[in-house]
Every structure is written in structure tokens, then in C-alpha cells.
CSV table of C-alpha atoms and ligand atoms in Angstrom, one decimal:
chain,number,residue,atom,x,y,z
A,1,UNK,CA,151.5,-175.2,-40.7
A,2,UNK,CA,152.0,-173.6,-43.9
A,3,UNK,CA,149.5,-170.7,-45.6
A,4,UNK,CA,150.1,-170.6,-49.0
A,5,UNK,CA,148.2,-167.5,-50.6
A,6,UNK,CA,147.2,-167.4,-54.5
A,7,UNK,CA,147.3,-163.1,-55.0
A,8,UNK,CA,147.1,-160.7,-58.2
A,9,UNK,CA,145.2,-157.6,-58.7
A,10,UNK,CA,145.2,-159.0,-62.1
A,11,UNK,CA,141.6,-160.2,-62.8
A,12,UNK,CA,141.6,-164.3,-64.4
A,13,UNK,CA,145.2,-164.9,-64.0
A,14,UNK,CA,144.1,-167.8,-62.4
A,15,UNK,CA,144.3,-167.0,-58.6
A,16,UNK,CA,141.2,-169.8,-58.3
A,17,UNK,CA,142.3,-172.3,-60.7
A,18,UNK,CA,145.8,-172.8,-59.7
A,19,UNK,CA,144.0,-172.8,-55.6
A,20,UNK,CA,141.5,-175.6,-56.5
A,21,UNK,CA,143.8,-177.9,-58.6
A,22,UNK,CA,146.4,-177.4,-56.3
A,23,UNK,CA,144.5,-177.8,-53.2
A,24,UNK,CA,143.0,-181.9,-54.6
A,25,UNK,CA,146.9,-182.5,-55.5
A,26,UNK,CA,147.5,-182.1,-52.0
A,27,UNK,CA,144.6,-182.6,-49.3
A,28,UNK,CA,145.0,-185.7,-47.6
A,29,UNK,CA,143.4,-187.1,-44.2
A,30,UNK,CA,146.7,-187.4,-42.9
A,31,UNK,CA,148.4,-183.5,-43.7
A,32,UNK,CA,144.9,-182.1,-44.3
A,33,UNK,CA,144.5,-178.6,-46.2
A,34,UNK,CA,142.0,-175.9,-45.4
A,35,UNK,CA,140.9,-173.7,-48.2
A,36,UNK,CA,140.0,-169.9,-47.3
A,37,UNK,CA,137.9,-168.6,-49.8
A,38,UNK,CA,138.6,-164.7,-49.4
A,39,UNK,CA,137.1,-163.3,-52.5
A,40,UNK,CA,133.6,-162.2,-52.9
A,41,UNK,CA,133.0,-163.7,-56.3
A,42,UNK,CA,133.5,-166.9,-54.5
A,43,UNK,CA,135.0,-168.9,-57.6
A,44,UNK,CA,136.6,-171.4,-55.3
A,45,UNK,CA,133.5,-172.2,-53.4
A,46,UNK,CA,131.4,-172.3,-56.1
A,47,UNK,CA,134.2,-175.7,-57.2
A,48,UNK,CA,133.8,-177.2,-54.0
A,49,UNK,CA,130.2,-177.1,-54.2
A,50,UNK,CA,130.0,-179.1,-57.3
A,51,UNK,CA,132.7,-181.3,-56.0
A,52,UNK,CA,129.7,-182.1,-53.1
A,53,UNK,CA,132.5,-183.9,-50.8
A,54,UNK,CA,133.7,-181.4,-48.3
A,55,UNK,CA,137.5,-182.8,-48.7
A,56,UNK,CA,139.2,-180.1,-48.5
A,57,UNK,CA,136.9,-178.6,-46.3
A,58,UNK,CA,136.4,-174.7,-46.8
A,59,UNK,CA,135.9,-171.6,-45.2
A,60,UNK,CA,134.5,-168.5,-46.5
A,61,UNK,CA,136.3,-165.2,-45.2
A,62,UNK,CA,133.4,-163.7,-43.4
A,63,UNK,CA,135.7,-162.3,-40.6
A,64,UNK,CA,139.4,-161.3,-40.4
A,65,UNK,CA,141.5,-164.0,-42.3
A,66,UNK,CA,144.0,-163.6,-39.5
A,67,UNK,CA,141.8,-164.8,-37.0
A,68,UNK,CA,140.8,-167.9,-39.3
A,69,UNK,CA,144.3,-168.6,-40.0
A,70,UNK,CA,144.6,-169.0,-35.9
A,71,UNK,CA,141.8,-171.4,-36.1
A,72,UNK,CA,143.3,-173.5,-39.0
A,73,UNK,CA,146.7,-173.6,-36.8
A,74,UNK,CA,144.7,-175.1,-33.8
A,75,UNK,CA,142.7,-177.0,-35.6
A,76,UNK,CA,145.7,-179.0,-37.1
A,77,UNK,CA,145.7,-178.4,-40.5
A,78,UNK,CA,149.1,-179.0,-42.2
A,79,UNK,CA,148.4,-176.3,-45.4
A,80,UNK,CA,145.9,-173.2,-45.4
A,81,UNK,CA,145.3,-172.2,-48.9
A,82,UNK,CA,144.0,-168.4,-49.2
A,83,UNK,CA,142.0,-167.4,-52.6
A,84,UNK,CA,141.9,-163.5,-52.8
A,85,UNK,CA,140.2,-161.2,-54.9
A,86,UNK,CA,141.5,-159.5,-58.1
A,87,UNK,CA,142.5,-155.6,-56.5
A,88,UNK,CA,144.6,-154.4,-53.9
A,89,UNK,CA,142.5,-154.4,-50.8
A,90,UNK,CA,142.4,-154.6,-46.8
A,91,UNK,CA,141.3,-158.6,-47.3
A,92,UNK,CA,144.4,-159.1,-49.6
A,93,UNK,CA,146.8,-157.3,-47.4
A,94,UNK,CA,145.7,-159.7,-44.3
A,95,UNK,CA,146.3,-162.6,-46.3
A,96,UNK,CA,149.4,-161.5,-47.9
A,97,UNK,CA,150.4,-161.1,-44.0
A,98,UNK,CA,149.9,-164.4,-42.7
A,99,UNK,CA,151.4,-166.2,-45.6
A,100,UNK,CA,154.7,-168.9,-45.5
A,101,UNK,CA,154.8,-167.9,-49.1
A,102,UNK,CA,152.6,-166.0,-52.2
A,103,UNK,CA,152.0,-167.6,-55.6
A,104,UNK,CA,151.3,-164.7,-58.0
A,105,UNK,CA,149.9,-166.4,-60.8
A,106,UNK,CA,150.6,-164.2,-64.3
A,107,UNK,CA,149.3,-164.7,-67.8
A,108,UNK,CA,152.4,-163.9,-70.5
A,109,UNK,CA,150.9,-160.5,-71.7
A,110,UNK,CA,152.3,-157.7,-71.6
A,111,UNK,CA,149.4,-156.3,-69.5
A,112,UNK,CA,149.1,-159.3,-67.2
A,113,UNK,CA,153.0,-158.9,-66.3
A,114,UNK,CA,152.9,-155.2,-65.8
A,115,UNK,CA,149.8,-156.0,-63.3
A,116,UNK,CA,152.0,-158.1,-61.3
A,117,UNK,CA,154.1,-155.0,-59.6
A,118,UNK,CA,151.4,-154.0,-57.1
A,119,UNK,CA,151.5,-157.5,-55.7
A,120,UNK,CA,155.0,-157.9,-55.6
A,121,UNK,CA,155.2,-154.8,-53.9
A,122,UNK,CA,152.4,-155.8,-51.5
A,123,UNK,CA,154.8,-158.9,-50.9
A,124,UNK,CA,157.7,-156.8,-50.2
A,125,UNK,CA,156.0,-154.6,-47.9
A,126,UNK,CA,155.0,-157.0,-45.4
A,127,UNK,CA,158.5,-158.9,-46.3
A,128,UNK,CA,156.6,-162.2,-47.6
A,129,UNK,CA,158.4,-164.8,-49.8
A,130,UNK,CA,156.9,-165.0,-53.1
A,131,UNK,CA,156.9,-166.3,-56.5
A,132,UNK,CA,155.6,-165.4,-60.0
A,133,UNK,CA,153.6,-168.6,-61.9
A,134,UNK,CA,153.0,-167.7,-65.8
A,135,UNK,CA,149.4,-169.1,-66.1
A,136,UNK,CA,147.4,-170.0,-69.1
A,137,UNK,CA,150.5,-170.0,-71.9
A,138,UNK,CA,150.8,-171.7,-75.0
A,139,UNK,CA,151.6,-175.0,-75.3
A,140,UNK,CA,155.8,-175.9,-75.5
A,141,UNK,CA,156.6,-176.8,-78.7
A,142,UNK,CA,159.4,-179.2,-79.6
A,143,UNK,CA,160.4,-178.7,-76.2
A,144,UNK,CA,160.5,-175.0,-76.1
A,145,UNK,CA,158.5,-172.6,-74.7
A,146,UNK,CA,156.6,-169.9,-76.7
A,147,UNK,CA,158.2,-166.5,-77.9
A,148,UNK,CA,155.4,-164.8,-75.4
A,149,UNK,CA,156.6,-166.7,-72.6
A,150,UNK,CA,160.3,-165.9,-73.5
A,151,UNK,CA,159.2,-162.4,-73.3
A,152,UNK,CA,156.9,-161.9,-70.4
A,153,UNK,CA,159.6,-163.8,-68.3
A,154,UNK,CA,162.5,-161.3,-69.8
A,155,UNK,CA,159.8,-158.5,-68.5
A,156,UNK,CA,159.7,-160.1,-65.0
A,157,UNK,CA,163.1,-160.4,-64.8
A,158,UNK,CA,163.2,-156.6,-64.9
A,159,UNK,CA,161.2,-156.0,-62.4
A,160,UNK,CA,163.7,-158.5,-60.4
A,161,UNK,CA,160.7,-160.8,-59.8
A,162,UNK,CA,161.3,-164.5,-58.9
A,163,UNK,CA,159.4,-166.9,-61.8
A,164,UNK,CA,158.7,-170.4,-61.7
A,165,UNK,CA,161.0,-172.0,-64.4
A,166,UNK,CA,157.9,-174.5,-65.8
A,167,UNK,CA,154.3,-172.7,-67.1
A,168,UNK,CA,151.3,-174.3,-66.9
A,169,UNK,CA,149.9,-174.1,-70.3
A,170,UNK,CA,145.9,-172.7,-71.2
A,171,UNK,CA,144.4,-176.3,-71.4
A,172,UNK,CA,140.6,-177.4,-71.6
A,173,UNK,CA,141.5,-180.2,-68.9
A,174,UNK,CA,141.6,-177.8,-66.5
A,175,UNK,CA,138.6,-176.2,-67.3
A,176,UNK,CA,137.0,-179.3,-67.3
A,177,UNK,CA,137.9,-180.4,-64.5
A,178,UNK,CA,137.0,-177.4,-62.5
A,179,UNK,CA,133.7,-177.8,-64.2
A,180,UNK,CA,133.4,-181.6,-62.2
A,181,UNK,CA,134.7,-180.5,-59.2
A,182,UNK,CA,138.2,-182.3,-59.5
A,183,UNK,CA,141.6,-181.4,-59.6
A,184,UNK,CA,143.6,-182.1,-63.1
A,185,UNK,CA,145.3,-185.1,-61.2
A,186,UNK,CA,141.2,-186.6,-60.2
A,187,UNK,CA,140.1,-185.8,-64.0
A,188,UNK,CA,143.0,-187.8,-65.8
A,189,UNK,CA,145.7,-189.1,-63.5
A,190,UNK,CA,148.3,-189.3,-66.4
A,191,UNK,CA,147.7,-186.1,-68.5
A,192,UNK,CA,149.5,-183.1,-69.5
A,193,UNK,CA,147.6,-180.7,-67.2
A,194,UNK,CA,148.3,-183.2,-64.3
A,195,UNK,CA,151.7,-183.5,-64.8
A,196,UNK,CA,151.8,-179.2,-64.9
A,197,UNK,CA,150.1,-179.2,-61.8
A,198,UNK,CA,152.4,-181.5,-59.7
A,199,UNK,CA,155.6,-180.2,-61.2
A,200,UNK,CA,154.4,-177.1,-60.3
A,201,UNK,CA,153.5,-178.6,-56.5
A,202,UNK,CA,157.2,-179.8,-56.2
A,203,UNK,CA,158.5,-176.6,-56.7
A,204,UNK,CA,156.4,-174.7,-53.8
A,205,UNK,CA,157.2,-177.8,-51.2
A,206,UNK,CA,161.2,-177.3,-52.4
A,207,UNK,CA,160.2,-173.5,-51.7
A,208,UNK,CA,158.6,-174.3,-48.2
A,209,UNK,CA,161.2,-176.0,-47.0
A,210,UNK,CA,163.6,-173.8,-48.4
A,211,UNK,CA,161.9,-171.0,-46.0
A,212,UNK,CA,161.3,-173.1,-43.3
A,213,UNK,CA,165.2,-173.6,-42.8
A,214,UNK,CA,164.9,-177.1,-43.7
A,215,UNK,CA,165.7,-177.8,-46.9
A,216,UNK,CA,168.2,-175.9,-49.5
A,217,UNK,CA,167.6,-173.2,-51.4
A,218,UNK,CA,168.7,-175.1,-54.6
A,219,UNK,CA,165.8,-175.5,-56.9
A,220,UNK,CA,163.6,-173.5,-54.6
A,221,UNK,CA,161.4,-170.9,-56.8
A,222,UNK,CA,160.5,-167.7,-54.8
A,223,UNK,CA,162.6,-164.9,-53.4
A,224,UNK,CA,162.8,-163.7,-49.5
A,225,UNK,CA,161.2,-160.1,-50.3
A,226,UNK,CA,163.7,-157.7,-48.5
B,1,ATP,N1,145.9,-172.0,-67.5
B,1,ATP,C1,144.3,-172.6,-68.0
B,1,ATP,N2,144.2,-173.2,-69.0
B,1,ATP,C2,142.6,-172.9,-69.2
B,1,ATP,N3,141.7,-172.4,-68.8
B,1,ATP,C3,142.1,-171.4,-67.6
B,1,ATP,C4,143.7,-171.4,-66.7
B,1,ATP,N4,144.0,-170.8,-65.9
B,1,ATP,C5,142.7,-170.2,-66.0
B,1,ATP,N5,142.0,-170.8,-66.6
B,1,ATP,C6,140.2,-170.2,-67.0
B,1,ATP,O1,140.1,-168.6,-67.0
B,1,ATP,C7,139.4,-168.0,-66.3
B,1,ATP,C8,140.3,-167.3,-64.8
B,1,ATP,O2,140.6,-167.7,-64.3
B,1,ATP,P1,141.1,-168.2,-62.5
B,1,ATP,O3,139.0,-167.7,-62.3
B,1,ATP,O4,141.1,-168.9,-61.7
B,1,ATP,O5,141.4,-166.5,-62.8
B,1,ATP,P2,141.2,-165.7,-61.4
B,1,ATP,O6,143.0,-164.6,-60.9
B,1,ATP,O7,140.9,-166.5,-59.9
B,1,ATP,O8,140.4,-164.2,-61.2
B,1,ATP,P3,139.6,-163.3,-60.7
B,1,ATP,O9,140.7,-162.1,-60.2
B,1,ATP,O10,137.8,-163.1,-61.1
B,1,ATP,O11,139.1,-163.9,-58.9
B,1,ATP,C9,138.3,-169.0,-65.6
B,1,ATP,O12,137.5,-169.4,-66.2
B,1,ATP,C10,139.7,-170.2,-65.5
B,1,ATP,O13,139.2,-171.5,-65.7
B,2,MG,MG1,139.6,-165.8,-58.6
């Protein structure tokens, strides 16, 4: 079982958005994904209610995340995705402690990039693999990324933070899908939003394989925190 934790001290960076879209993409009856909503704001829980199918199943973290992850393992889940609140708190530390890999979404702004440092520090302290994902970015033009994304990458490189080479663009489709309780692929399978979410998932899977020792680190986006 693999546990993906979505964490960032910065509010609105895209933790719940990425958790929902990726979960809708990944969950299968043969390889089920459990969502754990560890944020009292309940964004993921709201999306799950709008979805109305209980697929993937969701649990609200009303006891220790460690206990819930142990129960998910007993129940045979392949994946556990944990959405966390925008702070550094005991529940975030508990989630990171249980992570196979931590995804740190960051918008490409100077305040946003600066704020990832606290979450990176938490991953390093817990010795957990992590990667930053640039989210809410301006669309690429003529196949080159926006200047603000390049600047964000340069700033993140100074923290020696591993960053996914792709981006999740700011797209209305991602919001519209969430409002329907859907993931990007369910909303519009051939759309650009679905394509980016698919690429992000492929990168996460490559990292998980490398972390598990089942694949080469080539193309993996995470860094093993030391
Ligand atoms: N790539 C995107 N394109 C369009 N809208 C986005 C994108 N990413 C996030 N949003 C929207 O921005 C808002 C904040 O995103 P989200 O709630 O996922 O962030 P969060 O990190 O979970 O916030 P919090 O820290 O408050 O839990 C939401 O309305 C969300 O739907
Ligand atoms: Mg959230």
C-alpha cells in the first residue's frame, strides 16, 4: 500500500484539488484508493458528497492518521491519499510520518514558493520523499512555460527542492469538474486538464516505483529526504 500525502502550509495552493482529481483518476475496484480528509475545512469531503457515489471511499480523520492508515492496510487498499490543512500541526506531522511520498503543491508566486520551505523541512525531518508540484500556473504558450513559472523553478532550486518538470495550469475545467464531484478525466477525457492530471499521476507512479525499489530513478520527480 502506498500513502500519498498532500501538504503545504500555504492555503489555497491546491492540496484538495490535486487530491480529488488524482483520486478520481486512480481509484479502481481492483486497486482501490482510500481518501482521508484530515482538514477540518472539509473541502475533499464536500467534493465527495457532490460526487455521491462513495467511490473512492472517504474517511474523515477523526482519530489518529496512523491508526487510519493501519486500518486501510488491513482493508486491502492499494492507495491512500491524505488531504491536510494549511498549517504545520500534529495532524500534518502524523500524515507525513505515514507517507510513502509527500506532494507539495505551490502556486508560482514569490510568497507561495517561499512558504513551501516549512513543509519541505517537515518532510526532511521525517525523512520522507517529497516533490513540489507547480499548480495554478499560467498556460504554456508556443510550448514554453510562463516566465513566472521559470522564476518559481529557479527559487525552488535554491532550496534544493525537487520539482515536477510539468505543471498544472490554472483551468476553469478543473473547478467545473470539482463542482460536479468529478475528476478532470470524467469531466472531459480528452481535455487539457485531464492530460496534465494524467501526466502528474504518471510522474508520481514512477517515483513510487523508484521509492519501492521496483524501478529506476530516471524520470522520478521526488527526492529522498536525507
Ligand atoms: N489548477 C487550478 N486551476 C483552477 N483552479 C484551481 C487550481 N488549483 C486550485 N484551484 C482552485 O483554487 C482554490 C484553492 O484550491 P484548493 O482548495 O485545492 O487549495 P488547498 O491547498 O486545498 O487550500 P487549503 O489550504 O485552504 O485547504 C479552489 O477554489 C480550487 O478549486
Ligand atoms: Mg484544502
